[in-house]
Short mmCIF file of C-alpha atoms in Angstrom, two decimals:
data_model
loop_
_atom_site.label_atom_id
_atom_site.label_comp_id
_atom_site.label_asym_id
_atom_site.label_seq_id
_atom_site.Cartn_x
_atom_site.Cartn_y
_atom_site.Cartn_z
CA MET A 1 4.16 18.55 -1.62
CA SER A 2 3.79 15.97 1.45
CA GLU A 3 0.81 13.66 1.83
CA TRP A 4 -0.79 15.71 4.68
CA VAL A 5 -0.37 18.88 2.79
CA ALA A 6 -2.50 17.26 -0.05
CA LEU A 7 -5.24 15.98 2.69
CA ILE A 8 -5.38 19.21 4.31
CA ILE A 9 -5.96 20.94 0.29
CA ALA A 10 -8.58 18.41 -0.39
CA MET A 11 -10.77 18.71 2.72
CA ALA A 12 -10.55 22.43 2.70
CA SER A 13 -11.25 22.40 -1.15
CA ALA A 14 -14.51 19.97 -0.13
CA CYS A 15 -15.52 22.71 1.96
CA ALA A 16 -15.10 25.43 -0.25
CA VAL A 17 -16.91 23.66 -2.58
CA VAL A 18 -20.14 22.80 -0.35
CA VAL A 19 -20.18 26.55 0.92
CA ALA A 20 -19.93 27.91 -2.60
CA VAL A 21 -23.00 25.95 -4.41
CA VAL A 22 -24.92 26.96 -0.95
CA VAL A 23 -24.00 30.53 -1.17
CA LEU A 24 -25.10 30.68 -4.89
CA ARG A 25 -28.15 28.75 -4.48
CA GLN A 26 -29.40 31.43 -1.73
CA HIS A 27 -28.62 33.75 -4.48
CA ARG A 28 -30.58 32.29 -7.09
CA PRO A 29 -34.48 32.64 -6.95
CA ILE A 30 -36.11 29.27 -6.51
CA GLU A 31 -39.48 28.74 -7.50
CA GLU A 32 -40.41 25.47 -5.60
CA SER A 33 -40.88 25.60 -1.78
CA THR A 34 -37.79 24.83 0.62
CA ASP A 35 -40.00 24.38 3.06
CA GLU A 36 -40.33 20.40 2.77
CA THR A 37 -38.53 17.65 0.89
CA PRO A 38 -40.33 15.33 -1.29
CA ASP A 39 -40.06 11.98 0.42
CA VAL A 40 -38.95 10.13 -2.94
CA ILE A 41 -35.71 12.36 -2.89
CA GLU A 42 -35.33 11.81 0.86
CA TYR A 43 -35.41 8.01 -0.05
CA ILE A 44 -32.77 8.09 -3.26
CA THR A 45 -30.40 10.24 -1.31
CA MET A 46 -30.38 7.65 1.49
CA MET A 47 -30.14 4.54 -0.77
CA ILE A 48 -26.98 6.78 -2.71
CA GLY A 49 -25.28 7.37 0.58
CA VAL A 50 -25.94 3.51 1.61
CA VAL A 51 -24.38 2.36 -1.83
CA TYR A 52 -21.72 4.57 -1.76
CA ALA A 53 -20.76 3.47 1.91
CA ILE A 54 -20.40 -0.09 1.31
CA VAL A 55 -18.42 0.98 -1.91
CA LEU A 56 -16.07 2.71 0.20
CA GLY A 57 -15.57 -0.03 2.80
CA LEU A 58 -14.88 -2.80 -0.20
CA ALA A 59 -12.58 0.15 -1.60
CA ILE A 60 -10.74 0.73 2.34
CA ALA A 61 -10.57 -3.40 2.84
CA GLY A 62 -8.85 -4.31 -0.69
CA VAL A 63 -5.96 -1.47 -0.22
CA TRP A 64 -5.43 -2.47 3.27
CA GLU A 65 -5.45 -6.21 2.58
CA ALA A 66 -2.69 -5.35 -0.17
CA ARG A 67 -1.21 -3.63 2.13
CA GLY A 68 -1.00 -6.77 4.74
CA ALA A 69 -0.14 -8.87 1.75
CA ALA A 70 2.99 -6.57 0.82
CA GLN A 71 3.96 -6.90 4.38
CA ASP A 72 3.76 -10.43 5.04
CA ASP A 73 5.54 -11.31 1.58
CA LEU A 74 8.40 -8.51 2.71
CA PHE A 75 8.97 -10.53 6.20
CA ARG A 76 8.82 -13.55 4.27
CA GLU A 77 11.58 -12.37 1.90
CA ALA A 78 13.83 -10.97 4.94
CA GLN A 79 13.24 -14.14 7.02
CA SER A 80 14.30 -16.66 3.95
CA LEU A 81 17.40 -14.83 3.69
CA ARG A 82 18.25 -15.06 7.16
CA GLU A 83 17.53 -18.72 7.24
CA VAL A 84 19.86 -19.23 4.39
CA SER A 85 22.27 -17.43 6.29
CA ASP A 86 22.08 -19.25 8.93
CA ARG A 87 21.89 -23.00 7.85
CA ALA A 88 25.00 -22.11 5.28
CA VAL A 89 26.95 -23.00 8.86
CA VAL A 90 27.37 -26.65 7.78
CA TYR A 91 29.66 -25.70 4.84
CA PRO A 92 33.20 -25.12 5.25
CA VAL A 93 34.15 -21.80 5.99
CA GLU A 94 35.45 -20.51 2.69
CA PHE A 95 31.84 -21.53 1.12
CA ARG A 96 30.00 -20.49 4.06
CA ASP A 97 31.67 -17.12 4.10
CA GLN A 98 30.82 -16.82 0.39
CA VAL A 99 26.77 -17.61 0.73
CA ARG A 100 26.54 -15.16 3.33
CA ALA A 101 28.39 -12.85 1.70
CA ASP A 102 25.75 -13.42 -1.48
CA VAL A 103 23.19 -12.87 1.17
CA ASP A 104 24.28 -9.66 2.80
CA ALA A 105 25.10 -8.25 -0.87
CA TYR A 106 21.50 -9.07 -2.11
CA VAL A 107 20.05 -7.29 1.06
CA SER A 108 22.14 -4.50 1.43
CA TYR A 109 21.74 -3.71 -2.50
CA VAL A 110 17.57 -4.17 -1.93
CA VAL A 111 17.50 -1.75 1.30
CA ASN A 112 20.23 0.85 0.23
CA THR A 113 19.42 0.76 -3.97
CA GLU A 114 16.40 -1.14 -5.13
CA TRP A 115 13.97 0.46 -2.63
CA ASP A 116 14.07 3.85 -4.07
CA TYR A 117 14.03 3.23 -6.72
CA MET A 118 11.23 0.57 -6.16
CA LYS A 119 9.29 3.50 -4.47
CA LYS A 120 10.00 6.13 -7.69
CA ASN A 121 9.36 3.45 -10.79
CA GLY A 122 6.92 0.98 -9.09
CA GLU A 123 9.30 -1.96 -10.34
CA ILE A 124 12.06 -3.94 -8.83
CA THR A 125 15.54 -3.96 -10.75
CA GLU A 126 17.21 -6.38 -12.76
CA LYS A 127 20.29 -6.11 -10.49
CA GLY A 128 18.26 -7.58 -7.59
CA ASP A 129 17.50 -10.60 -9.56
CA GLN A 130 20.72 -11.01 -10.81
CA LEU A 131 22.27 -11.09 -7.32
CA LEU A 132 19.32 -13.15 -5.89
CA GLN A 133 20.23 -16.01 -9.02
CA LYS A 134 23.92 -15.73 -8.23
CA LEU A 135 22.79 -16.66 -4.44
CA GLN A 136 20.82 -19.49 -5.82
CA ASN A 137 23.34 -20.96 -8.49
CA ASP A 138 26.20 -20.78 -6.05
CA VAL A 139 24.21 -23.59 -3.65
CA ALA A 140 22.87 -25.29 -6.47
CA THR A 141 26.03 -26.02 -8.35
CA ARG A 142 27.84 -26.93 -5.62
CA PRO A 143 27.36 -30.71 -4.54
CA PRO A 144 27.18 -31.64 -1.05
CA ALA A 145 30.28 -33.14 0.22
CA SER A 146 28.85 -34.92 3.40
CA ASP A 147 25.78 -36.41 4.91
CA LEU A 148 25.27 -32.90 6.95
CA GLU A 149 25.54 -30.75 3.79
CA SER A 150 23.19 -33.44 1.74
CA GLN A 151 20.48 -33.12 4.45
CA SER A 152 20.59 -28.93 4.34
CA TYR A 153 20.88 -28.51 0.69
CA GLN A 154 17.18 -28.93 -0.17
CA PRO A 155 15.98 -26.87 2.65
CA ILE A 156 18.60 -24.02 1.85
CA MET A 157 17.04 -24.11 -1.67
CA ASP A 158 13.42 -24.32 -0.62
CA ARG A 159 14.65 -21.25 1.31
CA ILE A 160 15.63 -19.15 -1.61
CA SER A 161 12.87 -20.10 -3.33
CA GLN A 162 10.84 -18.67 -0.98
CA THR A 163 13.11 -15.78 -1.38
CA SER A 164 12.41 -15.47 -4.94
CA GLU A 165 8.48 -16.17 -4.77
CA ALA A 166 8.36 -13.24 -2.03
CA ARG A 167 10.44 -10.97 -4.53
CA ASP A 168 8.14 -11.72 -7.54
CA SER A 169 5.15 -10.69 -5.03
CA ARG A 170 7.01 -7.29 -3.93
CA GLY A 171 7.58 -6.46 -7.65
CA GLN A 172 3.77 -7.01 -8.73
CA ASN A 173 3.00 -4.90 -5.13
CA ALA A 174 5.22 -2.15 -6.36
CA GLY A 175 3.16 -0.35 -7.64
CA PRO A 176 -0.68 1.51 -6.89
CA THR A 177 -3.08 -1.66 -6.52
CA MET A 178 -6.65 0.53 -7.16
CA PRO A 179 -7.60 0.12 -10.99
CA GLY A 180 -8.44 3.12 -12.67
CA VAL A 181 -11.94 2.14 -12.76
CA VAL A 182 -12.37 1.91 -9.62
CA TRP A 183 -11.03 5.46 -8.92
CA LEU A 184 -13.46 6.52 -11.21
CA GLY A 185 -16.41 5.05 -9.08
CA LEU A 186 -15.14 6.17 -6.09
CA ILE A 187 -14.94 10.17 -7.19
CA GLY A 188 -17.82 9.82 -9.10
CA GLY A 189 -19.69 8.60 -6.40
CA ALA A 190 -18.25 10.94 -3.96
CA VAL A 191 -19.34 14.00 -6.34
CA VAL A 192 -23.28 12.26 -6.81
CA THR A 193 -23.12 11.93 -2.81
CA VAL A 194 -22.43 15.10 -1.56
CA GLY A 195 -24.39 16.63 -4.69
CA MET A 196 -27.07 15.06 -3.21
CA LEU A 197 -27.00 17.09 -0.10
CA PHE A 198 -28.34 19.92 -2.48
CA ALA A 199 -31.44 17.59 -3.63
CA LEU A 200 -32.55 18.20 -0.08
CA GLN A 201 -32.86 21.94 -0.03
CA ILE A 202 -30.02 22.65 2.14
CA ARG A 203 -29.82 25.93 3.24
CA ARG A 204 -27.49 28.24 5.22
CA THR A 205 -28.55 27.54 8.84
CA PRO A 206 -25.41 26.89 11.02
CA ARG A 207 -26.68 23.41 11.71
CA GLU A 208 -27.35 22.37 7.80
CA LEU A 209 -24.00 24.04 6.60
CA THR A 210 -21.97 22.14 9.35
CA LEU A 211 -23.40 18.83 8.62
CA ALA A 212 -22.79 19.67 5.03
CA LEU A 213 -19.26 20.43 5.50
CA CYS A 214 -18.31 17.35 7.94
CA PHE A 215 -19.92 15.10 5.63
CA SER A 216 -18.02 16.20 2.74
CA VAL A 217 -14.60 16.54 4.96
CA LEU A 218 -15.18 12.72 5.81
CA ILE A 219 -15.43 11.42 2.60
CA ALA A 220 -12.72 13.56 1.49
CA PHE A 221 -10.33 11.94 4.05
CA LEU A 222 -11.88 8.43 3.51
CA LEU A 223 -10.80 9.20 -0.54
CA PHE A 224 -7.41 10.36 0.35
CA MET A 225 -7.04 7.06 3.14
CA ILE A 226 -7.70 5.05 0.22
CA TRP A 227 -5.17 6.71 -2.02
CA ASP A 228 -2.55 6.54 0.78
CA PHE A 229 -2.67 2.70 1.30
CA ASP A 230 -3.13 2.31 -2.76
CA ASN A 231 0.67 1.84 -3.00
CA PRO A 232 2.03 -0.61 -0.27
CA PHE A 233 5.79 0.69 -0.81
CA SER A 234 5.32 4.62 -0.86
CA ARG A 235 3.40 7.52 0.80
CA SER A 236 2.98 8.16 4.19
CA VAL A 237 2.13 4.68 5.83
CA SER A 238 4.04 2.68 3.58
CA VAL A 239 5.74 -0.83 4.53
CA THR A 240 9.36 -0.31 5.11
CA THR A 241 12.68 -2.21 5.06
CA GLN A 242 12.56 -2.92 8.91
CA PRO A 243 12.18 -6.64 8.53
CA PHE A 244 15.61 -6.67 6.70
CA GLU A 245 16.82 -4.05 9.70
CA ASP A 246 15.82 -6.25 12.16
CA LEU A 247 17.27 -9.57 10.87
CA PHE A 248 20.55 -8.60 9.48
CA PRO A 249 21.39 -6.08 12.11
CA SER A 250 25.14 -6.63 11.39
CA LEU A 251 24.96 -4.72 7.93
CA ASN A 252 23.99 -1.88 9.79
CA LEU A 253 21.29 -1.22 7.13
CA GLY A 254 19.08 1.73 9.42
CA GLY A 255 22.29 4.16 9.54
#
């Protein structure tokens, strides 16, 4: 089931719950007057709505920031590898080709194999670590043979280190970033917030019912959006391998 189908089901379910509760309340005898709502209930409902809106805003900002950080880390990983490949021009042809072959092997593995594994399992692979380690070992164990190689050695090693750091960050962000206790608060807050609508003695008038439905659909949509952004490398608005494809066009990664 796609994410958009899940969103439609969630919003339809929220609408169905609101309508069902309203209809049941209308068929149930109520002793209290429905003409007026006590001021204290209106005040409490307003405060609950404000607090929950703040919580939703913080949650949305948090998952969006995590997604942006994941995108930046991926670009940094791809850019660092591109610079390693470019800076290898100072080496003799045989070793230069070896370094570039190591870079291409790592990039191809990440895009064609590791990416799908990471999306399904929420972690990076040991094979990717080994390929990056091989690149680092090949450069680190070859002593510079000229002044130009000596000057390029440390910048290349720095770029490899940046790649490793970016890879580690990608691994840490591979799964959902929102703690379970936060989801408990978000879902519980949604139930309480929507439930407070009925404390205002909502009836089946078209205007009141329409407003209640719109409010419930909005909360369902916001919760879905948080869930969709919660995993930066999966779901419908995930971070893609586009930086690798743009920086390594010769590998035909998008094909």
